[in-house]
Amino acid sequence: MAGRLLFMRVLAPKVSIGKAAMSDMRPIIGNREIVGFGYNGQPTYMDRVDFPLPAIRWKETTPDIQALREKEKGDWRKLSLEEKKALYRASFCQTFAEMKAPTGEWKSVVGGAFVLIAVAFWVFYGMKTFVYAPLPNSFKEENRQAQLRRIIDLQVNPVQGISSKWDYEKDEWKK
């Protein structure tokens, strides 16, 4: 909220006054024309599908582009297709089809994820092999069976525990 208030009070008036704002931003934007408010009110250019109107034009104004802009003020049917494309490319960097086209970035993301998974696997394997001590004898199957038999013989938790599932008369698990 404070950032928005600061923007509205301090930064927005610089953009909205036109030529005075251009004198402040000239080292950044060069000789490009400010044509609107833009995405965030700053004179910047961004190709975005969700906000297709950048604050400044893509290319700086040259005599060729200026002549086309004067010609565009007249009848558009007199403009050739190449002239219309040149006018579009002077104002915008990409078309919507170019913005929406797949970039293939997902391949590098998936590849990076696989590399990280492989590194994590090798770190785990190295730690298990060289750092951790071997498991104690109590993890062996025969020792676990002996522990289970001892729990049953001592009748540990006979109401709801594991001993409640043992039939002591038949010396086997209840069915």
Coordinates of N, CA and C in Angstrom, one line a residue:
M1 N 0.8 -1.2 0.0 CA 0.0 0.0 0.0 C 0.9 1.2 0.0
A2 N 1.9 1.2 0.8 CA 2.8 2.4 0.9 C 3.5 2.6 -0.4
G3 N 3.9 1.5 -1.1 CA 4.6 1.5 -2.3 C 3.7 2.1 -3.4
R4 N 2.4 1.7 -3.4 CA 1.5 2.3 -4.4 C 1.3 3.8 -4.1
L5 N 1.2 4.2 -2.9 CA 1.0 5.6 -2.6 C 2.2 6.4 -3.0
L6 N 3.4 5.9 -2.7 CA 4.6 6.5 -3.2 C 4.6 6.7 -4.7
F7 N 4.2 5.6 -5.4 CA 4.2 5.6 -6.8 C 3.3 6.7 -7.3
M8 N 2.1 6.8 -6.7 CA 1.0 7.7 -7.2 C 1.4 9.1 -6.9
R9 N 2.1 9.4 -5.8 CA 2.4 10.8 -5.4 C 3.8 11.2 -6.0
V10 N 4.7 10.4 -6.1 CA 6.1 10.8 -6.5 C 6.4 10.4 -7.9
L11 N 6.2 9.2 -8.3 CA 6.7 8.7 -9.6 C 5.7 8.9 -10.7
A12 N 4.4 8.7 -10.5 CA 3.4 8.9 -11.5 C 3.4 10.2 -12.2
P13 N 3.5 11.4 -11.4 CA 3.5 12.7 -12.1 C 4.6 12.8 -13.1
K14 N 5.8 12.2 -12.9 CA 6.9 12.3 -13.8 C 6.5 11.7 -15.2
V15 N 5.8 10.6 -15.2 CA 5.5 9.9 -16.4 C 4.3 10.6 -17.1
S16 N 3.4 11.1 -16.4 CA 2.2 11.7 -17.0 C 2.4 13.0 -17.6
I17 N 3.5 13.7 -17.3 CA 3.7 15.1 -17.9 C 4.4 15.1 -19.2
G18 N 4.7 13.9 -19.8 CA 5.1 13.8 -21.2 C 6.6 14.2 -21.4
K19 N 6.8 15.4 -22.0 CA 8.1 15.8 -22.4 C 9.1 16.0 -21.2
A20 N 8.6 16.4 -20.1 CA 9.4 16.6 -18.9 C 9.9 15.2 -18.4
A21 N 9.0 14.3 -18.5 CA 9.4 12.9 -18.1 C 10.5 12.3 -19.0
M22 N 10.3 12.7 -20.3 CA 11.3 12.2 -21.3 C 12.7 12.7 -21.0
S23 N 12.8 14.0 -20.6 CA 14.1 14.5 -20.3 C 14.8 13.8 -19.1
D24 N 14.0 13.3 -18.2 CA 14.6 12.6 -17.0 C 15.0 11.2 -17.5
M25 N 14.2 10.5 -18.4 CA 14.4 9.1 -18.8 C 15.2 9.0 -20.1
R26 N 15.6 10.1 -20.7 CA 16.3 10.0 -22.0 C 17.5 9.1 -22.0
P27 N 18.4 9.1 -21.0 CA 19.5 8.2 -21.1 C 19.1 6.7 -21.1
I28 N 17.9 6.4 -20.6 CA 17.4 5.0 -20.5 C 16.7 4.6 -21.8
I29 N 15.8 5.5 -22.3 CA 15.0 5.1 -23.4 C 15.4 5.6 -24.7
G30 N 16.4 6.5 -24.8 CA 16.9 7.0 -26.0 C 15.9 7.9 -26.7
N31 N 15.7 7.8 -28.0 CA 14.9 8.7 -28.8 C 13.5 8.0 -29.1
R32 N 13.1 7.2 -28.2 CA 11.8 6.5 -28.4 C 10.7 7.3 -27.8
E33 N 9.5 7.2 -28.5 CA 8.3 8.0 -28.1 C 7.5 7.3 -27.0
I34 N 7.2 8.1 -26.0 CA 6.3 7.6 -25.0 C 4.9 7.7 -25.5
V35 N 4.2 6.5 -25.5 CA 2.8 6.5 -26.2 C 1.7 6.1 -25.2
G36 N 2.1 5.8 -23.9 CA 1.0 5.4 -23.0 C 1.6 5.2 -21.6
F37 N 0.7 4.7 -20.7 CA 1.0 4.6 -19.3 C 1.9 3.3 -19.1
G38 N 1.7 2.3 -19.9 CA 2.5 1.1 -19.7 C 2.0 0.2 -18.6
Y39 N 2.8 -0.9 -18.4 CA 2.4 -1.9 -17.4 C 2.5 -1.4 -16.0
N40 N 3.5 -0.6 -15.7 CA 3.7 -0.2 -14.3 C 3.8 1.4 -14.2
G41 N 3.5 2.1 -15.3 CA 3.6 3.5 -15.3 C 5.0 4.1 -15.6
Q42 N 5.9 3.2 -15.8 CA 7.3 3.6 -16.1 C 7.5 3.6 -17.6
P43 N 8.3 4.5 -18.2 CA 8.5 4.4 -19.6 C 9.5 3.2 -20.0
T44 N 8.9 2.0 -20.0 CA 9.7 0.8 -20.3 C 9.0 0.1 -21.4
Y45 N 9.7 -0.8 -22.0 CA 9.1 -1.7 -23.1 C 9.1 -3.1 -22.6
M46 N 7.9 -3.8 -22.7 CA 7.8 -5.2 -22.3 C 6.8 -5.8 -23.2
D47 N 7.2 -7.0 -23.8 CA 6.2 -7.8 -24.6 C 5.5 -8.7 -23.6
R48 N 4.2 -8.4 -23.4 CA 3.4 -9.3 -22.5 C 2.1 -9.6 -23.2
V49 N 1.6 -10.8 -23.1 CA 0.4 -11.2 -23.7 C -0.8 -10.6 -22.8
D50 N -0.6 -10.6 -21.5 CA -1.6 -10.1 -20.6 C -1.7 -8.6 -20.6
F51 N -0.7 -7.9 -21.0 CA -0.8 -6.4 -21.1 C -0.1 -6.0 -22.3
P52 N -0.8 -5.9 -23.5 CA -0.2 -5.8 -24.8 C 0.2 -4.3 -25.2
L53 N 0.0 -3.4 -24.3 CA 0.3 -2.0 -24.6 C 1.5 -1.4 -23.8
P54 N 2.7 -1.5 -24.4 CA 3.9 -0.9 -23.7 C 3.8 0.6 -23.6
A55 N 4.6 1.2 -22.7 CA 4.6 2.6 -22.5 C 5.4 3.3 -23.6
I56 N 6.3 2.7 -24.2 CA 7.1 3.3 -25.3 C 7.2 2.5 -26.5
R57 N 7.6 3.1 -27.6 CA 7.7 2.3 -28.9 C 9.0 1.5 -28.8
W58 N 9.0 0.4 -29.7 CA 10.1 -0.5 -29.7 C 11.4 0.1 -30.3
K59 N 11.2 0.8 -31.4 CA 12.4 1.4 -32.1 C 12.4 2.9 -32.0
E60 N 13.6 3.5 -32.0 CA 13.7 4.9 -32.0 C 13.1 5.5 -33.3
T61 N 12.7 6.7 -33.3 CA 12.1 7.3 -34.5 C 13.2 7.7 -35.4
T62 N 13.1 7.2 -36.7 CA 14.1 7.5 -37.7 C 13.3 8.3 -38.8
P63 N 14.0 8.9 -39.8 CA 13.3 9.6 -40.8 C 12.4 8.7 -41.6
D64 N 12.8 7.4 -41.9 CA 11.9 6.5 -42.6 C 10.6 6.2 -41.8
I65 N 10.8 5.9 -40.6 CA 9.6 5.6 -39.7 C 8.7 6.9 -39.6
Q66 N 9.3 8.0 -39.5 CA 8.5 9.3 -39.3 C 7.7 9.5 -40.6
A67 N 8.3 9.2 -41.8 CA 7.6 9.4 -43.1 C 6.4 8.4 -43.1
L68 N 6.6 7.2 -42.6 CA 5.5 6.2 -42.6 C 4.4 6.6 -41.6
R69 N 4.8 7.2 -40.5 CA 3.8 7.7 -39.5 C 3.0 8.8 -40.1
E70 N 3.6 9.7 -40.9 CA 2.8 10.7 -41.6 C 1.9 10.1 -42.6
K71 N 2.4 9.1 -43.3 CA 1.5 8.5 -44.3 C 0.4 7.7 -43.7
E72 N 0.6 7.2 -42.5 CA -0.4 6.4 -41.8 C -1.6 7.2 -41.4
K73 N -1.4 8.5 -41.2 CA -2.5 9.4 -40.8 C -3.5 9.6 -41.9
G74 N -3.2 9.2 -43.1 CA -4.1 9.2 -44.2 C -4.9 7.9 -44.3
D75 N -5.2 7.6 -45.5 CA -6.0 6.4 -45.8 C -5.1 5.2 -45.7
W76 N -5.5 4.2 -44.9 CA -4.7 3.0 -44.7 C -4.7 2.1 -45.9
R77 N -5.7 2.2 -46.8 CA -5.7 1.4 -47.9 C -4.6 1.7 -48.9
K78 N -4.0 2.9 -48.8 CA -2.9 3.3 -49.6 C -1.6 2.7 -49.2
L79 N -1.5 2.2 -47.9 CA -0.3 1.6 -47.4 C -0.2 0.2 -47.9
S80 N 1.1 -0.1 -48.3 CA 1.3 -1.5 -48.7 C 1.5 -2.4 -47.5
L81 N 1.5 -3.7 -47.7 CA 1.6 -4.7 -46.6 C 2.9 -4.5 -45.9
E82 N 4.0 -4.3 -46.7 CA 5.3 -4.1 -46.1 C 5.4 -2.8 -45.3
E83 N 4.7 -1.8 -45.7 CA 4.7 -0.5 -44.9 C 4.0 -0.8 -43.6
K84 N 2.9 -1.5 -43.6 CA 2.1 -1.8 -42.4 C 3.0 -2.6 -41.4
K85 N 3.7 -3.6 -42.0 CA 4.6 -4.4 -41.2 C 5.7 -3.6 -40.6
A86 N 6.2 -2.7 -41.4 CA 7.3 -1.8 -40.9 C 6.8 -0.9 -39.7
L87 N 5.6 -0.4 -39.9 CA 5.0 0.4 -38.8 C 4.8 -0.4 -37.5
Y88 N 4.3 -1.7 -37.7 CA 4.1 -2.5 -36.6 C 5.4 -2.8 -35.9
R89 N 6.4 -3.2 -36.7 CA 7.7 -3.5 -36.1 C 8.4 -2.3 -35.5
A90 N 8.1 -1.1 -35.9 CA 8.6 0.1 -35.2 C 8.0 0.3 -33.8
S91 N 6.8 -0.2 -33.7 CA 6.1 0.0 -32.4 C 6.2 -1.2 -31.4
F92 N 6.3 -2.4 -32.0 CA 6.3 -3.6 -31.2 C 7.4 -4.5 -31.7
C93 N 8.0 -5.3 -30.7 CA 9.1 -6.2 -31.0 C 8.5 -7.5 -31.6
Q94 N 7.5 -8.0 -30.9 CA 7.0 -9.3 -31.3 C 5.5 -9.3 -31.6
T95 N 5.0 -10.2 -32.4 CA 3.6 -10.4 -32.6 C 3.1 -11.3 -31.5
F96 N 1.7 -11.4 -31.4 CA 1.2 -12.3 -30.4 C 1.6 -13.7 -30.6
A97 N 1.6 -14.1 -31.9 CA 2.1 -15.5 -32.2 C 3.5 -15.7 -31.8
E98 N 4.4 -14.8 -32.0 CA 5.8 -14.9 -31.5 C 5.9 -14.9 -30.0
M99 N 5.0 -14.2 -29.3 CA 5.1 -14.2 -27.8 C 4.6 -15.5 -27.3
K100 N 3.6 -16.1 -27.9 CA 3.0 -17.3 -27.4 C 3.7 -18.6 -27.9
A101 N 4.6 -18.4 -28.8 CA 5.3 -19.6 -29.4 C 6.2 -20.2 -28.3
P102 N 6.2 -21.6 -28.3 CA 7.0 -22.2 -27.3 C 8.5 -22.0 -27.4
T103 N 9.2 -21.8 -26.3 CA 10.6 -21.4 -26.4 C 11.5 -22.6 -26.2
G104 N 11.0 -23.7 -25.7 CA 11.8 -24.8 -25.4 C 12.5 -24.7 -24.0
E105 N 12.2 -23.7 -23.2 CA 12.8 -23.5 -21.9 C 12.6 -24.7 -21.0
W106 N 11.5 -25.4 -21.2 CA 11.1 -26.5 -20.3 C 12.2 -27.6 -20.4
K107 N 12.9 -27.7 -21.5 CA 13.9 -28.8 -21.7 C 15.1 -28.5 -20.7
S108 N 15.5 -27.3 -20.6 CA 16.6 -27.0 -19.7 C 16.2 -27.1 -18.3
V109 N 14.9 -26.8 -18.0 CA 14.4 -27.0 -16.6 C 14.4 -28.5 -16.2
V110 N 13.8 -29.3 -17.1 CA 13.8 -30.7 -16.8 C 15.2 -31.3 -16.7
G111 N 16.0 -30.9 -17.7 CA 17.4 -31.4 -17.6 C 18.1 -31.0 -16.3
G112 N 17.9 -29.7 -15.9 CA 18.5 -29.3 -14.6 C 18.0 -30.1 -13.5
A113 N 16.7 -30.4 -13.5 CA 16.1 -31.2 -12.4 C 16.7 -32.6 -12.4
F114 N 16.9 -33.2 -13.5 CA 17.5 -34.5 -13.6 C 18.9 -34.5 -13.1
V115 N 19.6 -33.5 -13.4 CA 21.0 -33.4 -12.9 C 21.0 -33.2 -11.4
L116 N 20.2 -32.4 -10.9 CA 20.1 -32.3 -9.4 C 19.7 -33.6 -8.7
I117 N 18.8 -34.3 -9.3 CA 18.4 -35.6 -8.8 C 19.5 -36.6 -8.8
A118 N 20.3 -36.6 -9.9 CA 21.4 -37.5 -10.0 C 22.5 -37.1 -9.0
V119 N 22.8 -35.8 -8.8 CA 23.7 -35.4 -7.8 C 23.3 -35.8 -6.4
A120 N 22.0 -35.6 -6.1 CA 21.5 -36.0 -4.8 C 21.6 -37.5 -4.6
F121 N 21.4 -38.3 -5.6 CA 21.5 -39.7 -5.5 C 23.0 -40.1 -5.2
W122 N 23.9 -39.5 -5.9 CA 25.3 -39.9 -5.7 C 25.8 -39.4 -4.3
V123 N 25.3 -38.2 -3.8 CA 25.6 -37.8 -2.5 C 25.1 -38.7 -1.4
F124 N 23.8 -39.2 -1.6 CA 23.3 -40.1 -0.7 C 24.0 -41.4 -0.7
Y125 N 24.4 -41.9 -1.9 CA 25.1 -43.2 -2.0 C 26.5 -43.0 -1.3
G126 N 27.2 -41.9 -1.6 CA 28.5 -41.7 -1.0 C 28.4 -41.6 0.5
M127 N 27.4 -40.9 1.1 CA 27.2 -40.8 2.5 C 26.9 -42.2 3.1
K128 N 26.1 -43.0 2.4 CA 25.7 -44.3 3.0 C 27.0 -45.2 2.9
T129 N 27.8 -45.1 1.9 CA 29.0 -46.0 1.8 C 30.1 -45.6 2.7
F130 N 30.4 -44.3 2.8 CA 31.7 -43.8 3.4 C 31.5 -43.2 4.8
V131 N 30.3 -42.7 5.1 CA 30.1 -41.9 6.3 C 29.3 -42.7 7.4
Y132 N 28.2 -43.2 7.0 CA 27.4 -43.9 8.0 C 28.0 -45.2 8.4
A133 N 27.8 -45.5 9.7 CA 28.2 -46.8 10.2 C 27.2 -47.9 9.8
P134 N 27.6 -49.2 9.8 CA 26.7 -50.2 9.4 C 25.6 -50.3 10.4
L135 N 24.4 -50.9 10.0 CA 23.3 -51.0 10.9 C 23.6 -52.0 12.0
P136 N 23.0 -51.8 13.2 CA 23.3 -52.7 14.3 C 22.6 -54.1 14.0
N137 N 23.0 -55.0 14.9 CA 22.5 -56.4 14.7 C 21.0 -56.5 14.9
S138 N 20.4 -55.6 15.6 CA 19.0 -55.6 15.9 C 18.2 -55.4 14.7
F139 N 18.8 -55.0 13.6 CA 18.0 -54.8 12.3 C 18.0 -56.1 11.5
K140 N 18.7 -57.1 11.8 CA 18.7 -58.4 11.1 C 17.4 -59.1 11.3
E141 N 16.9 -59.8 10.3 CA 15.6 -60.4 10.4 C 15.5 -61.4 11.6
E142 N 16.5 -62.2 11.8 CA 16.4 -63.2 12.9 C 16.3 -62.5 14.3
N143 N 17.0 -61.4 14.4 CA 17.0 -60.6 15.7 C 15.6 -59.9 15.9
R144 N 15.0 -59.5 14.8 CA 13.7 -58.9 14.8 C 12.6 -59.9 15.2
Q145 N 12.8 -61.1 14.7 CA 11.9 -62.2 15.0 C 12.0 -62.5 16.5
A146 N 13.2 -62.5 17.0 CA 13.4 -62.8 18.5 C 12.8 -61.7 19.3
Q147 N 12.9 -60.4 18.9 CA 12.3 -59.3 19.6 C 10.8 -59.5 19.7
L148 N 10.2 -59.8 18.5 CA 8.8 -60.0 18.4 C 8.3 -61.1 19.4
R149 N 9.1 -62.2 19.4 CA 8.7 -63.3 20.3 C 8.8 -62.9 21.7
R150 N 9.8 -62.1 22.1 CA 10.0 -61.6 23.5 C 8.8 -60.7 23.8
I151 N 8.4 -59.8 22.9 CA 7.2 -59.0 23.2 C 6.0 -59.8 23.5
I152 N 5.8 -60.8 22.7 CA 4.6 -61.7 22.9 C 4.7 -62.5 24.2
D153 N 5.9 -63.0 24.5 CA 6.1 -63.7 25.8 C 5.9 -62.9 27.0
L154 N 6.3 -61.6 26.9 CA 6.1 -60.7 28.1 C 4.7 -60.1 28.1
Q155 N 3.8 -60.4 27.1 CA 2.5 -59.9 26.9 C 2.4 -58.3 27.1
V156 N 3.2 -57.7 26.2 CA 3.3 -56.2 26.2 C 2.0 -55.7 25.6
N157 N 1.3 -54.8 26.2 CA 0.1 -54.2 25.7 C -0.9 -55.2 25.3
P158 N -1.4 -56.0 26.2 CA -2.3 -57.1 25.8 C -3.7 -56.7 25.4
V159 N -4.1 -55.5 25.6 CA -5.5 -55.1 25.3 C -5.6 -54.6 23.8
Q160 N -4.8 -53.7 23.4 CA -4.9 -53.2 22.0 C -3.6 -53.4 21.2
G161 N -2.5 -53.8 21.8 CA -1.3 -53.9 21.1 C -1.1 -55.2 20.3
I162 N 0.2 -55.5 20.0 CA 0.5 -56.6 19.2 C 0.2 -57.9 19.9
S163 N 0.3 -57.9 21.3 CA 0.0 -59.1 22.0 C -1.5 -59.5 22.0
S164 N -2.3 -58.5 21.7 CA -3.8 -58.9 21.7 C -4.1 -59.7 20.4
K165 N -3.2 -59.7 19.5 CA -3.5 -60.4 18.2 C -2.9 -61.8 18.3
W166 N -2.3 -62.2 19.4 CA -1.6 -63.5 19.6 C -2.5 -64.5 20.4
D167 N -2.7 -65.6 19.9 CA -3.4 -66.7 20.6 C -2.4 -67.5 21.4
Y168 N -2.5 -67.3 22.8 CA -1.5 -67.9 23.6 C -1.7 -69.4 23.9
E169 N -3.0 -69.8 23.7 CA -3.3 -71.3 23.9 C -2.8 -72.1 22.7
K170 N -3.0 -71.5 21.5 CA -2.6 -72.3 20.3 C -1.2 -71.9 19.8
D171 N -0.6 -70.9 20.4 CA 0.7 -70.4 20.1 C 0.9 -70.0 18.7
E172 N -0.1 -69.2 18.2 CA -0.1 -68.7 16.8 C -0.9 -67.4 16.7
W173 N -0.9 -66.7 15.6 CA -1.6 -65.5 15.4 C -3.1 -65.8 15.3
K174 N -3.9 -64.9 15.9 CA -5.4 -65.1 15.8 C -5.8 -64.8 14.4
K175 N -6.9 -65.5 14.0 CA -7.4 -65.4 12.7 C -8.6 -64.5 12.6

